Amino acid sequence: MEPTTLTTARLALRPWAPEDADAVHHACQDPGIQRWTSVPAPYEVEHARAWTGEIAPAGWREDTEYSFGIRLAGPGTLVGAVGLHVHGPAAYEVGYWTAAEHRGRGYAAEAVGAVARWAFTALGAGRVEWRAEVGNAGSRAVAEKAGFRVEGVLRAALPVRGTWRDCWVGGLLPADLGMESALPHLPARGHGPAVSAAP
């Protein structure tokens, strides 16, 4: 995928570049980002340089992850990160963080909404998924504000530093944003017949 820039009323979402390393390193010193995301802990400047200069660009080239730095549209201040992980044909999961000093202003939800709309239109996604460790109330609030429906808890579905954690899972469909889907959605009606265990 050719790297692209997305814009909203307040934000510019741009693919990472090597010159972003210092700002990423600064933001990721926040204990909350290290606790609730998959960034290394402790987070060293080498991690930021590898992310912005090698790993994130490779995600675009190899179609494994489309990652953006979230910046204020005017001054260009870095306020967060959002990425779309590619899990297979038309299977996408969103992830994000917001720098501590910029939380509570709706930037993450605005960015997630822009990325989801891009996924539905440019990529033909039928669904964007969100997952977060149970207890990550901040991430859940962002997801719900962006229109995701929390659909349940998956047991041992999130690897975190050598352990498996339970996670919330939610989904966002084009219809949730008032958009048309590339393919029609036929919702299940009821749960079908009961399944009994083999004797």
Tab-separated table of C-alpha atoms in Angstrom:
chain	number	residue	atom	x	y	z
A	1	MET	CA	0.000	0.000	0.000
A	2	GLU	CA	1.256	3.452	-0.890
A	3	PRO	CA	1.498	5.538	2.329
A	4	THR	CA	-1.280	8.104	2.532
A	5	THR	CA	-2.212	11.071	4.704
A	6	LEU	CA	-5.705	11.473	6.162
A	7	THR	CA	-7.189	14.682	7.482
A	8	THR	CA	-10.051	15.666	9.761
A	9	ALA	CA	-11.351	19.015	10.943
A	10	ARG	CA	-8.589	19.241	13.559
A	11	LEU	CA	-6.024	16.619	12.677
A	12	ALA	CA	-3.538	15.401	10.086
A	13	LEU	CA	-2.787	11.677	10.165
A	14	ARG	CA	0.564	11.096	8.498
A	15	PRO	CA	2.660	7.952	8.102
A	16	TRP	CA	5.631	7.877	10.472
A	17	ALA	CA	9.004	9.214	9.343
A	18	PRO	CA	12.459	9.118	10.997
A	19	GLU	CA	12.154	12.746	12.127
A	20	ASP	CA	9.245	11.702	14.397
A	21	ALA	CA	11.483	9.565	16.620
A	22	ASP	CA	12.119	12.134	19.354
A	23	ALA	CA	8.429	13.002	19.730
A	24	VAL	CA	7.461	9.318	19.846
A	25	HIS	CA	10.156	8.597	22.420
A	26	HIS	CA	8.921	11.466	24.593
A	27	ALA	CA	5.254	10.398	24.396
A	28	CYS	CA	6.006	6.751	25.131
A	29	GLN	CA	7.672	7.558	28.447
A	30	ASP	CA	4.132	7.783	29.805
A	31	PRO	CA	3.469	4.851	32.168
A	32	GLY	CA	-0.090	4.556	30.834
A	33	ILE	CA	1.086	3.954	27.277
A	34	GLN	CA	3.601	1.386	28.479
A	35	ARG	CA	0.988	-0.320	30.682
A	36	TRP	CA	-1.845	-0.598	28.192
A	37	THR	CA	-0.183	-0.912	24.770
A	38	SER	CA	2.343	-3.256	23.198
A	39	VAL	CA	5.225	-0.743	23.151
A	40	PRO	CA	8.412	-1.961	24.857
A	41	ALA	CA	8.893	-1.056	28.512
A	42	PRO	CA	11.119	0.684	29.276
A	43	TYR	CA	10.840	2.595	26.002
A	44	GLU	CA	14.255	3.674	24.739
A	45	VAL	CA	15.143	6.106	21.961
A	46	GLU	CA	16.337	3.134	19.886
A	47	HIS	CA	12.784	1.747	19.958
A	48	ALA	CA	11.405	5.022	18.613
A	49	ARG	CA	14.022	5.188	15.873
A	50	ALA	CA	13.326	1.606	14.813
A	51	TRP	CA	9.566	2.217	14.813
A	52	THR	CA	9.568	5.457	12.821
A	53	GLY	CA	12.426	4.584	10.472
A	54	GLU	CA	12.013	0.853	9.836
A	55	ILE	CA	9.042	-0.997	11.343
A	56	ALA	CA	6.197	1.388	10.482
A	57	PRO	CA	7.388	2.021	6.892
A	58	ALA	CA	7.765	-1.755	6.408
A	59	GLY	CA	4.136	-2.211	7.505
A	60	TRP	CA	2.999	-0.042	4.589
A	61	ARG	CA	5.303	-1.782	2.102
A	62	GLU	CA	4.308	-5.275	3.201
A	63	ASP	CA	0.599	-4.534	3.847
A	64	THR	CA	0.772	-5.727	7.453
A	65	GLU	CA	0.008	-2.455	9.269
A	66	TYR	CA	-0.924	1.055	8.215
A	67	SER	CA	0.360	3.358	10.955
A	68	PHE	CA	-0.135	7.084	11.376
A	69	GLY	CA	1.120	9.792	13.675
A	70	ILE	CA	-1.794	11.952	14.830
A	71	ARG	CA	-0.863	15.633	14.565
A	72	LEU	CA	-2.726	18.879	15.101
A	73	ALA	CA	-3.589	20.235	11.674
A	74	GLY	CA	-2.110	23.692	12.230
A	75	PRO	CA	1.032	23.510	14.361
A	76	GLY	CA	1.762	19.852	13.584
A	77	THR	CA	2.142	18.890	17.248
A	78	LEU	CA	2.174	15.114	17.769
A	79	VAL	CA	-0.806	14.154	19.933
A	80	GLY	CA	-0.989	10.398	19.400
A	81	ALA	CA	-0.802	7.371	17.165
A	82	VAL	CA	-3.304	5.215	15.318
A	83	GLY	CA	-2.737	2.115	13.252
A	84	LEU	CA	-4.713	-0.418	11.275
A	85	HIS	CA	-3.349	-3.954	11.678
A	86	VAL	CA	-3.984	-6.286	8.743
A	87	HIS	CA	-4.954	-9.772	9.921
A	88	GLY	CA	-5.996	-11.188	6.558
A	89	PRO	CA	-8.129	-10.386	3.526
A	90	ALA	CA	-10.511	-7.629	4.670
A	91	ALA	CA	-9.679	-8.319	8.348
A	92	TYR	CA	-8.506	-5.210	10.193
A	93	GLU	CA	-7.928	-4.213	13.816
A	94	VAL	CA	-7.387	-0.661	15.020
A	95	GLY	CA	-4.946	0.343	17.743
A	96	TYR	CA	-4.082	3.753	19.175
A	97	TRP	CA	-2.572	5.804	21.960
A	98	THR	CA	-2.765	9.460	22.971
A	99	ALA	CA	0.069	11.438	24.538
A	100	ALA	CA	-0.731	12.138	28.198
A	101	GLU	CA	-0.881	15.923	27.836
A	102	HIS	CA	-3.409	15.709	24.977
A	103	ARG	CA	-5.976	13.318	26.460
A	104	GLY	CA	-9.588	14.253	27.013
A	105	ARG	CA	-9.991	16.341	23.854
A	106	GLY	CA	-11.411	13.675	21.539
A	107	TYR	CA	-8.369	13.461	19.273
A	108	ALA	CA	-8.100	9.664	19.382
A	109	ALA	CA	-11.791	9.077	18.598
A	110	GLU	CA	-11.584	11.570	15.732
A	111	ALA	CA	-8.509	9.823	14.322
A	112	VAL	CA	-9.997	6.342	14.756
A	113	GLY	CA	-13.127	7.477	12.905
A	114	ALA	CA	-11.022	8.786	10.015
A	115	VAL	CA	-9.029	5.563	9.778
A	116	ALA	CA	-12.196	3.456	9.899
A	117	ARG	CA	-13.834	5.476	7.107
A	118	TRP	CA	-10.656	5.073	5.050
A	119	ALA	CA	-10.706	1.307	5.695
A	120	PHE	CA	-14.325	1.045	4.566
A	121	THR	CA	-13.853	3.141	1.419
A	122	ALA	CA	-10.259	2.628	0.239
A	123	LEU	CA	-9.724	-0.914	1.512
A	124	GLY	CA	-13.232	-2.345	1.182
A	125	ALA	CA	-13.321	-3.498	4.797
A	126	GLY	CA	-16.622	-4.900	6.006
A	127	ARG	CA	-15.636	-4.541	9.647
A	128	VAL	CA	-12.939	-2.933	11.769
A	129	GLU	CA	-12.208	-4.629	15.066
A	130	TRP	CA	-10.971	-3.149	18.347
A	131	ARG	CA	-9.408	-5.067	21.218
A	132	ALA	CA	-8.091	-3.877	24.564
A	133	GLU	CA	-7.110	-5.576	27.783
A	134	VAL	CA	-10.045	-5.762	30.192
A	135	GLY	CA	-9.718	-2.761	32.468
A	136	ASN	CA	-8.383	-0.341	29.855
A	137	ALA	CA	-11.250	2.083	30.371
A	138	GLY	CA	-9.596	4.871	28.371
A	139	SER	CA	-9.291	2.766	25.237
A	140	ARG	CA	-12.851	1.530	25.630
A	141	ALA	CA	-14.189	5.081	25.958
A	142	VAL	CA	-12.406	6.085	22.737
A	143	ALA	CA	-13.736	3.046	20.876
A	144	GLU	CA	-17.307	3.661	21.990
A	145	LYS	CA	-17.094	7.363	21.127
A	146	ALA	CA	-15.875	6.373	17.647
A	147	GLY	CA	-18.953	4.158	17.213
A	148	PHE	CA	-17.650	0.687	18.101
A	149	ARG	CA	-20.006	-1.763	19.757
A	150	VAL	CA	-18.373	-3.751	22.527
A	151	GLU	CA	-19.273	-7.342	21.728
A	152	GLY	CA	-17.801	-9.291	24.622
A	153	VAL	CA	-14.708	-10.604	26.371
A	154	LEU	CA	-12.209	-12.968	24.765
A	155	ARG	CA	-10.310	-15.114	27.223
A	156	ALA	CA	-6.517	-15.297	26.901
A	157	ALA	CA	-6.646	-13.510	23.539
A	158	LEU	CA	-4.125	-10.712	24.087
A	159	PRO	CA	-0.412	-11.451	24.512
A	160	VAL	CA	1.186	-8.953	26.917
A	161	ARG	CA	4.849	-9.305	27.925
A	162	GLY	CA	4.949	-13.058	28.302
A	163	THR	CA	1.365	-13.552	29.506
A	164	TRP	CA	-2.053	-14.027	27.937
A	165	ARG	CA	-4.644	-11.460	29.009
A	166	ASP	CA	-8.396	-11.367	28.640
A	167	CYS	CA	-9.575	-8.595	26.342
A	168	TRP	CA	-12.648	-6.691	25.363
A	169	VAL	CA	-13.531	-6.953	21.688
A	170	GLY	CA	-15.663	-4.598	19.672
A	171	GLY	CA	-16.626	-4.103	16.072
A	172	LEU	CA	-17.429	-1.191	13.814
A	173	LEU	CA	-19.384	-1.726	10.592
A	174	PRO	CA	-19.898	0.751	7.754
A	175	ALA	CA	-23.576	0.967	8.706
A	176	ASP	CA	-22.585	2.175	12.189
A	177	LEU	CA	-21.192	5.289	10.484
A	178	GLY	CA	-24.074	5.642	8.037
A	179	MET	CA	-21.991	4.209	5.188
A	180	GLU	CA	-22.676	1.531	2.593
A	181	SER	CA	-20.800	-1.759	2.867
A	182	ALA	CA	-18.892	-3.206	-0.088
A	183	LEU	CA	-20.819	-6.455	0.531
A	184	PRO	CA	-24.276	-6.782	2.097
A	185	HIS	CA	-24.432	-7.704	5.777
A	186	LEU	CA	-26.907	-10.456	6.640
A	187	PRO	CA	-27.268	-10.385	10.443
A	188	ALA	CA	-27.975	-13.659	12.242
A	189	ARG	CA	-31.561	-14.163	13.332
A	190	GLY	CA	-31.682	-16.061	16.580
A	191	HIS	CA	-28.961	-18.511	17.465
A	192	GLY	CA	-30.023	-21.577	15.514
A	193	PRO	CA	-30.637	-25.031	16.961
A	194	ALA	CA	-28.976	-26.114	20.174
A	195	VAL	CA	-25.807	-28.156	19.784
A	196	SER	CA	-25.460	-31.182	22.041
A	197	ALA	CA	-22.230	-32.838	23.016
A	198	ALA	CA	-21.404	-36.154	21.403
A	199	PRO	CA	-22.102	-39.158	23.671
